[in-house]
Each structure stands twice: as C-alpha cells, then as structure tokens.
Amino acid sequence: MFKDKLYGIIVCLIIAIPALIAGNMFPIIGGPIIAIILGMIIAVFWKRRENFDEGISFTSKYVLQAAVVLLGFGLNLNVILATGIQSLPIIIGTIATALIVAYVMKRILNMEKNSAILIGVGSSICGGSAIAATAPVINANDEEVAQSISVIFFFNVLAAIIFPMLGKMLGFSTVSGDPFGIFAGTAINDTSSVTAAAATWDNMWGLGSQTLDKAATVKLTRTLAIIPITLALSLITQRQNNFNGEKFSLKRALPLFVVLFVVASIITTICVGFGVDANLFMPLKELSKFFIIMAMAAIGLNTDIVKLVKSGGKPITLGFTCWIAITVVSLLLQKFLGIW
C-alpha cells in the first residue's frame, strides 16, 4: 500500500528541498550530487529505518522513472533536428567512442558490468539523466548508480573548470560562440557543467549567450540518444535473461517509462508546432529535475559510503579514460569538419 511507502518518500522529499536550494546556489555541483552526499551521510548514522525502507526504495526506482518521463517534455524534436544537425556527426562519434572505451576498459579492469555500462552511458550521453534512464533497464542497484553518478560528477567539474582555458589554448573562435558551444555540448555530459563552461566562454569574450545557446541545443540533441541506447540495452538484458531460462517479455524488453519519455517529447513537439508556447512545459521540466534530486537522495540513503570509497579506483579510471577519449574525438571531429 502507498501508506507504507509514505514515510520513506517524505524523508527523501525533506532531503531534496535543501539539496535543490544548494544546487541552485552552486550550479557547478548541482542538486543531485548534493542530495546523494546528504543521503549517504545520513545513512551512516541512521540505523533503525525499517518503517522507511519501502518508501526509500520506491523513490529510488519509480520516482526516478517518473523523472525520465517528465524529461521528455523538455525536448522539442523540431528545434533539435533543425539546429543540432551540424553537431550530429560529433555527437554520434563521441557516443560511440565512450561506449567502446567503456566496454574495452571494463574487460581490462575486470569491472562489474553494470557500473561500466552506467559510466559509459553517463559519459557519452547526458550524465545523470542517462544514468537515471539506464539503471532500471539493466537492473542496477543503488550503490552502482551512486558510484556512477559520483564519477561522472567529478569529471564534469574538471571539464567546467579546464575547458574554457583549453579552448583559449587551442584557438577557438572568440567572435562566434558556435565552435566552443559544440565542443562543450559534445565533450561535457551534465547540463550544469555544460552550462557553466559555455557561460564562462561567453563572459570571457563578451558573446552574450551565443555559446550557451549552442551548447544547450547540442546537449538536448545528445539527450535523444537515451532512446536507442536504453532500448538496445533493454533488449540485450532481456536476451540474456532468455539464456537463463526466462521467457521473453515485451514489457521488460520495452520499458514503459522509456516509451512514455518518447511520447512526452512527441507531445511537446506537436504542441509547439501548433503554436503552443514552449514555456508551458517548463514546470514539468523543473519537476523532472526535482524528482531526480529526490531519487538521488533515496539512492544516497541506500548506499554504503565506506564501501563506495574503497571500490572507487576502477570506476574513476574508467571514467577518466572515457572523458579523455570523448574530449579528443570531439576536438578531432570538429577539426576535420572545419568547425574550428
């Protein structure tokens, strides 16, 4: 019954509110990371929580899926296709690179499969949102999600700080924001860090919001990759289950929340096409962000911080390798395409 879950949901809500406020104050860190950290710290001292566990588990799974669905309302497919086409080869190249590198490094490091997949997908697509969409599909547990989010966050912060200086060293255009915007949008995965790096470049050269607008569009285009990636992983997972004696299930192979994510983006596209103001969907997009923060609070509460730190070496190595590979491929493809 829902009543049994209520106490745990309320705890996650209580953690999420200050995490949201702090995340708005420090956008380079973001609410989800703050929520995970708060949850893990509270979990160290909170021992008797039997009446709360069911609600916490509900939040980490179903509220997270609801967040992914609502994320679809922030995607206008027409705008993405119209303005993101220039960056499409780079997006495809960086995504393919990250997934291949993650697979190879997983074998080299002898890593646990789910963590490798989550870090690879998070690095290649859009950080926390991609991890949120992928985790239920591959049946990842909360500690695997927390570890992946933490690794992605670490390299996001580094990128937000380093990339504007790197762009200056490499000679990116200082009169047009498009080249650096494409670089930030393809080589940084989390929205907050993409925004931070792009806004810094705009401020450095007095470009208004040119770089930020371009980077945001490229980032949204990358977000669409959630659809084929999650569907492919779902089919692979279902196929592996078949080998273990389970019958094929279309419901498991085609998760409802992924279908609803697609439907939400189509609804937004059609409505905006008929003249509806895109800002009408903004509350749903903001609710999606808050639901992710709530879910991250729940994941933090279900995570053993000591175990997470002790097992962090291999995931960090994998995340670093993916980060460097994506950065190099993004720069090489932009050079090849004559963007900078």
GROMACS .gro file of C-alpha atoms in nm:
model
  340
    1MET     CA    1   0.000   0.000   0.000
    2PHE     CA    2   0.107   0.357  -0.069
    3LYS     CA    3   0.068   0.443   0.301
    4ASP     CA    4   0.355   0.206   0.380
    5LYS     CA    5   0.578   0.399   0.142
    6LEU     CA    6   0.479   0.747   0.259
    7TYR     CA    7   0.733   0.787   0.542
    8GLY     CA    8   1.029   0.700   0.319
    9ILE     CA    9   0.906   0.928   0.040
   10ILE     CA   10   0.871   1.217   0.287
   11VAL     CA   11   1.229   1.166   0.410
   12CYS     CA   12   1.357   1.184   0.052
   13LEU     CA   13   1.147   1.496  -0.003
   14ILE     CA   14   1.291   1.661   0.309
   15ILE     CA   15   1.646   1.591   0.187
   16ALA     CA   16   1.567   1.702  -0.169
   17ILE     CA   17   1.443   2.052  -0.080
   18PRO     CA   18   1.769   2.185   0.073
   19ALA     CA   19   1.965   1.995  -0.194
   20LEU     CA   20   1.768   2.180  -0.463
   21ILE     CA   21   1.833   2.517  -0.297
   22ALA     CA   22   2.204   2.444  -0.251
   23GLY     CA   23   2.225   2.316  -0.609
   24ASN     CA   24   2.084   2.645  -0.740
   25MET     CA   25   2.342   2.832  -0.533
   26PHE     CA   26   2.627   2.613  -0.660
   27PRO     CA   27   2.516   2.501  -1.010
   28ILE     CA   28   2.855   2.354  -1.099
   29ILE     CA   29   2.787   2.090  -0.830
   30GLY     CA   30   2.410   2.061  -0.877
   31GLY     CA   31   2.124   1.936  -0.664
   32PRO     CA   32   2.152   1.563  -0.749
   33ILE     CA   33   2.510   1.534  -0.625
   34ILE     CA   34   2.430   1.728  -0.307
   35ALA     CA   35   2.129   1.502  -0.247
   36ILE     CA   36   2.340   1.186  -0.288
   37ILE     CA   37   2.603   1.318  -0.047
   38LEU     CA   38   2.341   1.419   0.213
   39GLY     CA   39   2.173   1.078   0.179
   40MET     CA   40   2.500   0.889   0.225
   41ILE     CA   41   2.596   1.095   0.530
   42ILE     CA   42   2.255   1.043   0.692
   43ALA     CA   43   2.272   0.668   0.615
   44VAL     CA   44   2.594   0.638   0.821
   45PHE     CA   45   2.413   0.748   1.140
   46TRP     CA   46   2.057   0.625   1.068
   47LYS     CA   47   2.038   0.263   1.180
   48ARG     CA   48   1.674   0.184   1.265
   49ARG     CA   49   1.479   0.265   0.949
   50GLU     CA   50   1.260  -0.040   0.887
   51ASN     CA   51   0.946   0.173   0.850
   52PHE     CA   52   1.113   0.391   0.590
   53ASP     CA   53   1.292   0.144   0.363
   54GLU     CA   54   0.996   0.065   0.139
   55GLY     CA   55   0.934   0.432   0.059
   56ILE     CA   56   1.303   0.499   0.001
   57SER     CA   57   1.323   0.207  -0.243
   58PHE     CA   58   1.006   0.330  -0.418
   59THR     CA   59   1.161   0.675  -0.461
   60SER     CA   60   1.492   0.542  -0.594
   61LYS     CA   61   1.311   0.336  -0.858
   62TYR     CA   62   0.970   0.475  -0.955
   63VAL     CA   63   1.021   0.845  -0.884
   64LEU     CA   64   1.340   0.817  -1.089
   65GLN     CA   65   1.145   0.667  -1.378
   66ALA     CA   66   0.882   0.942  -1.350
   67ALA     CA   67   1.165   1.198  -1.373
   68VAL     CA   68   1.281   1.044  -1.701
   69VAL     CA   69   0.928   1.061  -1.845
   70LEU     CA   70   0.892   1.429  -1.750
   71LEU     CA   71   1.233   1.497  -1.902
   72GLY     CA   72   1.074   1.428  -2.240
   73PHE     CA   73   0.858   1.740  -2.208
   74GLY     CA   74   1.174   1.950  -2.238
   75LEU     CA   75   1.253   1.814  -2.585
   76ASN     CA   76   1.120   1.988  -2.896
   77LEU     CA   77   1.235   1.748  -3.167
   78ASN     CA   78   1.194   2.003  -3.448
   79VAL     CA   79   1.426   2.255  -3.284
   80ILE     CA   80   1.681   1.985  -3.207
   81LEU     CA   81   1.678   1.848  -3.561
   82ALA     CA   82   1.693   2.195  -3.716
   83THR     CA   83   1.981   2.336  -3.512
   84GLY     CA   84   2.157   2.023  -3.390
   85ILE     CA   85   2.228   1.869  -3.730
   86GLN     CA   86   2.568   2.040  -3.753
   87SER     CA   87   2.685   1.866  -3.439
   88LEU     CA   88   2.527   1.528  -3.517
   89PRO     CA   89   2.843   1.358  -3.655
   90ILE     CA   90   3.036   1.469  -3.346
   91ILE     CA   91   2.760   1.350  -3.113
   92ILE     CA   92   2.748   1.008  -3.280
   93GLY     CA   93   3.127   0.987  -3.279
   94THR     CA   94   3.167   1.075  -2.911
   95ILE     CA   95   2.886   0.845  -2.800
   96ALA     CA   96   3.029   0.553  -2.997
   97THR     CA   97   3.377   0.628  -2.860
   98ALA     CA   98   3.263   0.634  -2.496
   99LEU     CA   99   3.068   0.310  -2.526
  100ILE     CA  100   3.356   0.130  -2.698
  101VAL     CA  101   3.610   0.259  -2.446
  102ALA     CA  102   3.382   0.161  -2.156
  103TYR     CA  103   3.348  -0.191  -2.296
  104VAL     CA  104   3.724  -0.232  -2.350
  105MET     CA  105   3.819  -0.085  -2.011
  106LYS     CA  106   3.559  -0.300  -1.837
  107ARG     CA  107   3.741  -0.606  -1.974
  108ILE     CA  108   4.087  -0.470  -1.890
  109LEU     CA  109   3.992  -0.362  -1.537
  110ASN     CA  110   3.770  -0.667  -1.477
  111MET     CA  111   3.496  -0.433  -1.359
  112GLU     CA  112   3.140  -0.514  -1.261
  113LYS     CA  113   2.925  -0.492  -1.573
  114ASN     CA  114   2.650  -0.256  -1.454
  115SER     CA  115   2.890   0.009  -1.323
  116ALA     CA  116   3.083   0.005  -1.651
  117ILE     CA  117   2.762   0.044  -1.853
  118LEU     CA  118   2.635   0.331  -1.637
  119ILE     CA  119   2.965   0.521  -1.652
  120GLY     CA  120   2.991   0.463  -2.027
  121VAL     CA  121   2.635   0.578  -2.092
  122GLY     CA  122   2.663   0.869  -1.849
  123SER     CA  123   2.987   0.986  -2.009
  124SER     CA  124   2.859   0.953  -2.363
  125ILE     CA  125   2.505   1.095  -2.341
  126CYS     CA  126   2.399   1.329  -2.064
  127GLY     CA  127   2.533   1.234  -1.725
  128GLY     CA  128   2.277   1.184  -1.451
  129SER     CA  129   1.975   1.178  -1.681
  130ALA     CA  130   2.118   0.897  -1.891
  131ILE     CA  131   2.219   0.702  -1.581
  132ALA     CA  132   1.868   0.755  -1.442
  133ALA     CA  133   1.715   0.614  -1.761
  134THR     CA  134   1.957   0.323  -1.793
  135ALA     CA  135   1.972   0.198  -1.434
  136PRO     CA  136   1.621   0.042  -1.423
  137VAL     CA  137   1.672  -0.118  -1.765
  138ILE     CA  138   1.984  -0.312  -1.660
  139ASN     CA  139   1.861  -0.370  -1.302
  140ALA     CA  140   2.148  -0.170  -1.149
  141ASN     CA  141   2.142  -0.138  -0.772
  142ASP     CA  142   2.159   0.191  -0.581
  143GLU     CA  143   2.530   0.163  -0.498
  144GLU     CA  144   2.615   0.115  -0.866
  145VAL     CA  145   2.408   0.422  -0.954
  146ALA     CA  146   2.564   0.631  -0.676
  147GLN     CA  147   2.914   0.533  -0.781
  148SER     CA  148   2.849   0.612  -1.147
  149ILE     CA  149   2.692   0.949  -1.067
  150SER     CA  150   2.987   1.038  -0.841
  151VAL     CA  151   3.244   0.951  -1.110
  152ILE     CA  152   3.059   1.147  -1.376
  153PHE     CA  153   3.026   1.446  -1.141
  154PHE     CA  154   3.399   1.452  -1.069
  155PHE     CA  155   3.498   1.479  -1.435
  156ASN     CA  156   3.214   1.722  -1.509
  157VAL     CA  157   3.354   1.968  -1.255
  158LEU     CA  158   3.704   1.929  -1.400
  159ALA     CA  159   3.571   1.991  -1.751
  160ALA     CA  160   3.376   2.302  -1.649
  161ILE     CA  161   3.693   2.449  -1.499
  162ILE     CA  162   3.950   2.334  -1.756
  163PHE     CA  163   3.768   2.355  -2.090
  164PRO     CA  164   3.744   2.736  -2.122
  165MET     CA  165   4.123   2.757  -2.067
  166LEU     CA  166   4.174   2.467  -2.309
  167GLY     CA  167   3.955   2.639  -2.569
  168LYS     CA  168   4.169   2.952  -2.545
  169MET     CA  169   4.491   2.749  -2.581
  170LEU     CA  170   4.355   2.565  -2.886
  171GLY     CA  171   4.247   2.886  -3.058
  172PHE     CA  172   3.869   2.851  -3.065
  173SER     CA  173   3.688   3.146  -3.222
  174THR     CA  174   3.637   3.440  -2.988
  175VAL     CA  175   3.388   3.617  -3.216
  176SER     CA  176   3.146   3.326  -3.256
  177GLY     CA  177   3.025   3.104  -2.976
  178ASP     CA  178   2.935   2.810  -3.201
  179PRO     CA  179   3.270   2.622  -3.207
  180PHE     CA  180   3.321   2.623  -2.831
  181GLY     CA  181   2.947   2.564  -2.778
  182ILE     CA  182   2.966   2.247  -2.988
  183PHE     CA  183   3.278   2.139  -2.801
  184ALA     CA  184   3.118   2.193  -2.459
  185GLY     CA  185   2.792   2.030  -2.569
  186THR     CA  186   2.962   1.715  -2.700
  187ALA     CA  187   3.255   1.670  -2.459
  188ILE     CA  188   3.083   1.754  -2.128
  189ASN     CA  189   2.789   1.537  -2.029
  190ASP     CA  190   2.598   1.701  -1.743
  191THR     CA  191   2.377   2.004  -1.814
  192SER     CA  192   2.504   2.210  -1.520
  193SER     CA  193   2.868   2.170  -1.627
  194VAL     CA  194   2.789   2.232  -1.995
  195THR     CA  195   2.612   2.550  -1.890
  196ALA     CA  196   2.897   2.658  -1.663
  197ALA     CA  197   3.165   2.610  -1.930
  198ALA     CA  198   2.961   2.775  -2.207
  199ALA     CA  199   2.862   3.072  -1.991
  200THR     CA  200   3.227   3.120  -1.889
  201TRP     CA  201   3.328   3.134  -2.257
  202ASP     CA  202   3.055   3.389  -2.328
  203ASN     CA  203   3.173   3.603  -2.037
  204MET     CA  204   3.539   3.576  -2.140
  205TRP     CA  205   3.477   3.718  -2.487
  206GLY     CA  206   3.157   3.921  -2.444
  207LEU     CA  207   2.945   3.694  -2.666
  208GLY     CA  208   2.615   3.742  -2.483
  209SER     CA  209   2.457   3.396  -2.481
  210GLN     CA  210   2.583   3.266  -2.819
  211THR     CA  211   2.793   2.986  -2.676
  212LEU     CA  212   2.536   2.892  -2.413
  213ASP     CA  213   2.254   2.870  -2.669
  214LYS     CA  214   2.459   2.649  -2.899
  215ALA     CA  215   2.585   2.425  -2.619
  216ALA     CA  216   2.233   2.380  -2.479
  217THR     CA  217   2.096   2.277  -2.820
  218VAL     CA  218   2.378   2.027  -2.874
  219LYS     CA  219   2.323   1.890  -2.525
  220LEU     CA  220   1.950   1.841  -2.595
  221THR     CA  221   2.036   1.662  -2.919
  222ARG     CA  222   2.259   1.425  -2.722
  223THR     CA  223   1.974   1.360  -2.480
  224LEU     CA  224   1.778   1.195  -2.763
  225ALA     CA  225   2.036   0.916  -2.762
  226ILE     CA  226   1.874   0.795  -2.440
  227ILE     CA  227   1.600   0.640  -2.653
  228PRO     CA  228   1.802   0.400  -2.875
  229ILE     CA  229   2.059   0.326  -2.602
  230THR     CA  230   1.804   0.227  -2.338
  231LEU     CA  231   1.602   0.024  -2.585
  232ALA     CA  232   1.913  -0.158  -2.706
  233LEU     CA  233   2.028  -0.231  -2.351
  234SER     CA  234   1.679  -0.347  -2.261
  235LEU     CA  235   1.674  -0.594  -2.549
  236ILE     CA  236   2.025  -0.718  -2.462
  237THR     CA  237   1.926  -0.765  -2.098
  238GLN     CA  238   1.610  -0.949  -2.198
  239ARG     CA  239   1.808  -1.172  -2.434
  240GLN     CA  240   2.049  -1.261  -2.154
  241ASN     CA  241   1.752  -1.344  -1.931
  242ASN     CA  242   1.624  -1.578  -2.203
  243PHE     CA  243   1.951  -1.770  -2.186
  244ASN     CA  244   1.889  -1.809  -1.814
  245GLY     CA  245   1.553  -1.975  -1.879
  246GLU     CA  246   1.320  -1.672  -1.855
  247LYS     CA  247   1.057  -1.626  -2.123
  248PHE     CA  248   1.066  -1.320  -2.348
  249SER     CA  249   0.861  -1.032  -2.211
  250LEU     CA  250   0.778  -0.731  -2.431
  251LYS     CA  251   0.707  -0.530  -2.116
  252ARG     CA  252   1.059  -0.589  -1.984
  253ALA     CA  253   1.219  -0.552  -2.327
  254LEU     CA  254   1.038  -0.221  -2.391
  255PRO     CA  255   1.017  -0.039  -2.055
  256LEU     CA  256   0.704   0.171  -2.016
  257PHE     CA  257   0.890   0.475  -1.883
  258VAL     CA  258   1.109   0.488  -2.196
  259VAL     CA  259   0.800   0.469  -2.418
  260LEU     CA  260   0.638   0.750  -2.218
  261PHE     CA  261   0.958   0.955  -2.248
  262VAL     CA  262   0.927   0.930  -2.627
  263VAL     CA  263   0.555   1.012  -2.612
  264ALA     CA  264   0.624   1.319  -2.395
  265SER     CA  265   0.880   1.455  -2.642
  266ILE     CA  266   0.639   1.396  -2.933
  267ILE     CA  267   0.358   1.576  -2.746
  268THR     CA  268   0.586   1.875  -2.686
  269THR     CA  269   0.695   1.882  -3.050
  270ILE     CA  270   0.337   1.867  -3.184
  271CYS     CA  271   0.206   2.129  -2.940
  272VAL     CA  272   0.487   2.375  -3.012
  273GLY     CA  273   0.436   2.310  -3.384
  274PHE     CA  274   0.075   2.425  -3.346
  275GLY     CA  275   0.180   2.746  -3.175
  276VAL     CA  276   0.172   2.648  -2.807
  277ASP     CA  277   0.431   2.840  -2.604
  278ALA     CA  278   0.720   2.605  -2.515
  279ASN     CA  279   0.734   2.769  -2.171
  280LEU     CA  280   0.406   2.593  -2.092
  281PHE     CA  281   0.607   2.273  -2.044
  282MET     CA  282   0.870   2.438  -1.822
  283PRO     CA  283   0.701   2.336  -1.492
  284LEU     CA  284   0.712   1.969  -1.600
  285LYS     CA  285   1.079   2.003  -1.690
  286GLU     CA  286   1.154   2.159  -1.350
  287LEU     CA  287   0.952   1.886  -1.177
  288SER     CA  288   1.167   1.631  -1.360
  289LYS     CA  289   1.481   1.790  -1.215
  290PHE     CA  290   1.331   1.783  -0.865
  291PHE     CA  291   1.227   1.418  -0.898
  292ILE     CA  292   1.585   1.330  -0.998
  293ILE     CA  293   1.709   1.507  -0.684
  294MET     CA  294   1.457   1.313  -0.472
  295ALA     CA  295   1.565   0.987  -0.632
  296MET     CA  296   1.932   1.068  -0.575
  297ALA     CA  297   1.855   1.133  -0.206
  298ALA     CA  298   1.700   0.785  -0.189
  299ILE     CA  299   1.998   0.631  -0.367
  300GLY     CA  300   2.231   0.804  -0.121
  301LEU     CA  301   2.033   0.663   0.171
  302ASN     CA  302   2.073   0.314   0.025
  303THR     CA  303   2.448   0.349  -0.033
  304ASP     CA  304   2.733   0.239   0.191
  305ILE     CA  305   2.973   0.533   0.164
  306VAL     CA  306   3.267   0.336   0.307
  307LYS     CA  307   3.223   0.059   0.053
  308LEU     CA  308   3.180   0.318  -0.223
  309VAL     CA  309   3.512   0.486  -0.142
  310LYS     CA  310   3.700   0.156  -0.112
  311SER     CA  311   3.578   0.033  -0.452
  312GLY     CA  312   3.620   0.365  -0.634
  313GLY     CA  313   3.956   0.311  -0.805
  314LYS     CA  314   3.841   0.117  -1.109
  315PRO     CA  315   3.529   0.332  -1.179
  316ILE     CA  316   3.739   0.650  -1.161
  317THR     CA  317   3.993   0.501  -1.403
  318LEU     CA  318   3.713   0.406  -1.641
  319GLY     CA  319   3.551   0.750  -1.611
  320PHE     CA  320   3.885   0.925  -1.675
  321THR     CA  321   3.953   0.711  -1.984
  322CYS     CA  322   3.605   0.783  -2.126
  323TRP     CA  323   3.641   1.156  -2.051
  324ILE     CA  324   3.978   1.187  -2.228
  325ALA     CA  325   3.859   0.979  -2.526
  326ILE     CA  326   3.543   1.187  -2.573
  327THR     CA  327   3.737   1.513  -2.547
  328VAL     CA  328   3.996   1.405  -2.806
  329VAL     CA  329   3.736   1.268  -3.050
  330SER     CA  330   3.521   1.581  -3.019
  331LEU     CA  331   3.820   1.804  -3.099
  332LEU     CA  332   3.941   1.585  -3.388
  333LEU     CA  333   3.597   1.567  -3.549
  334GLN     CA  334   3.545   1.942  -3.517
  335LYS     CA  335   3.883   2.000  -3.680
  336PHE     CA  336   3.802   1.752  -3.957
  337LEU     CA  337   3.464   1.919  -4.020
  338GLY     CA  338   3.621   2.266  -4.028
  339ILE     CA  339   3.424   2.398  -3.729
  340TRP     CA  340   3.738   2.544  -3.569
   0.00000   0.00000   0.00000
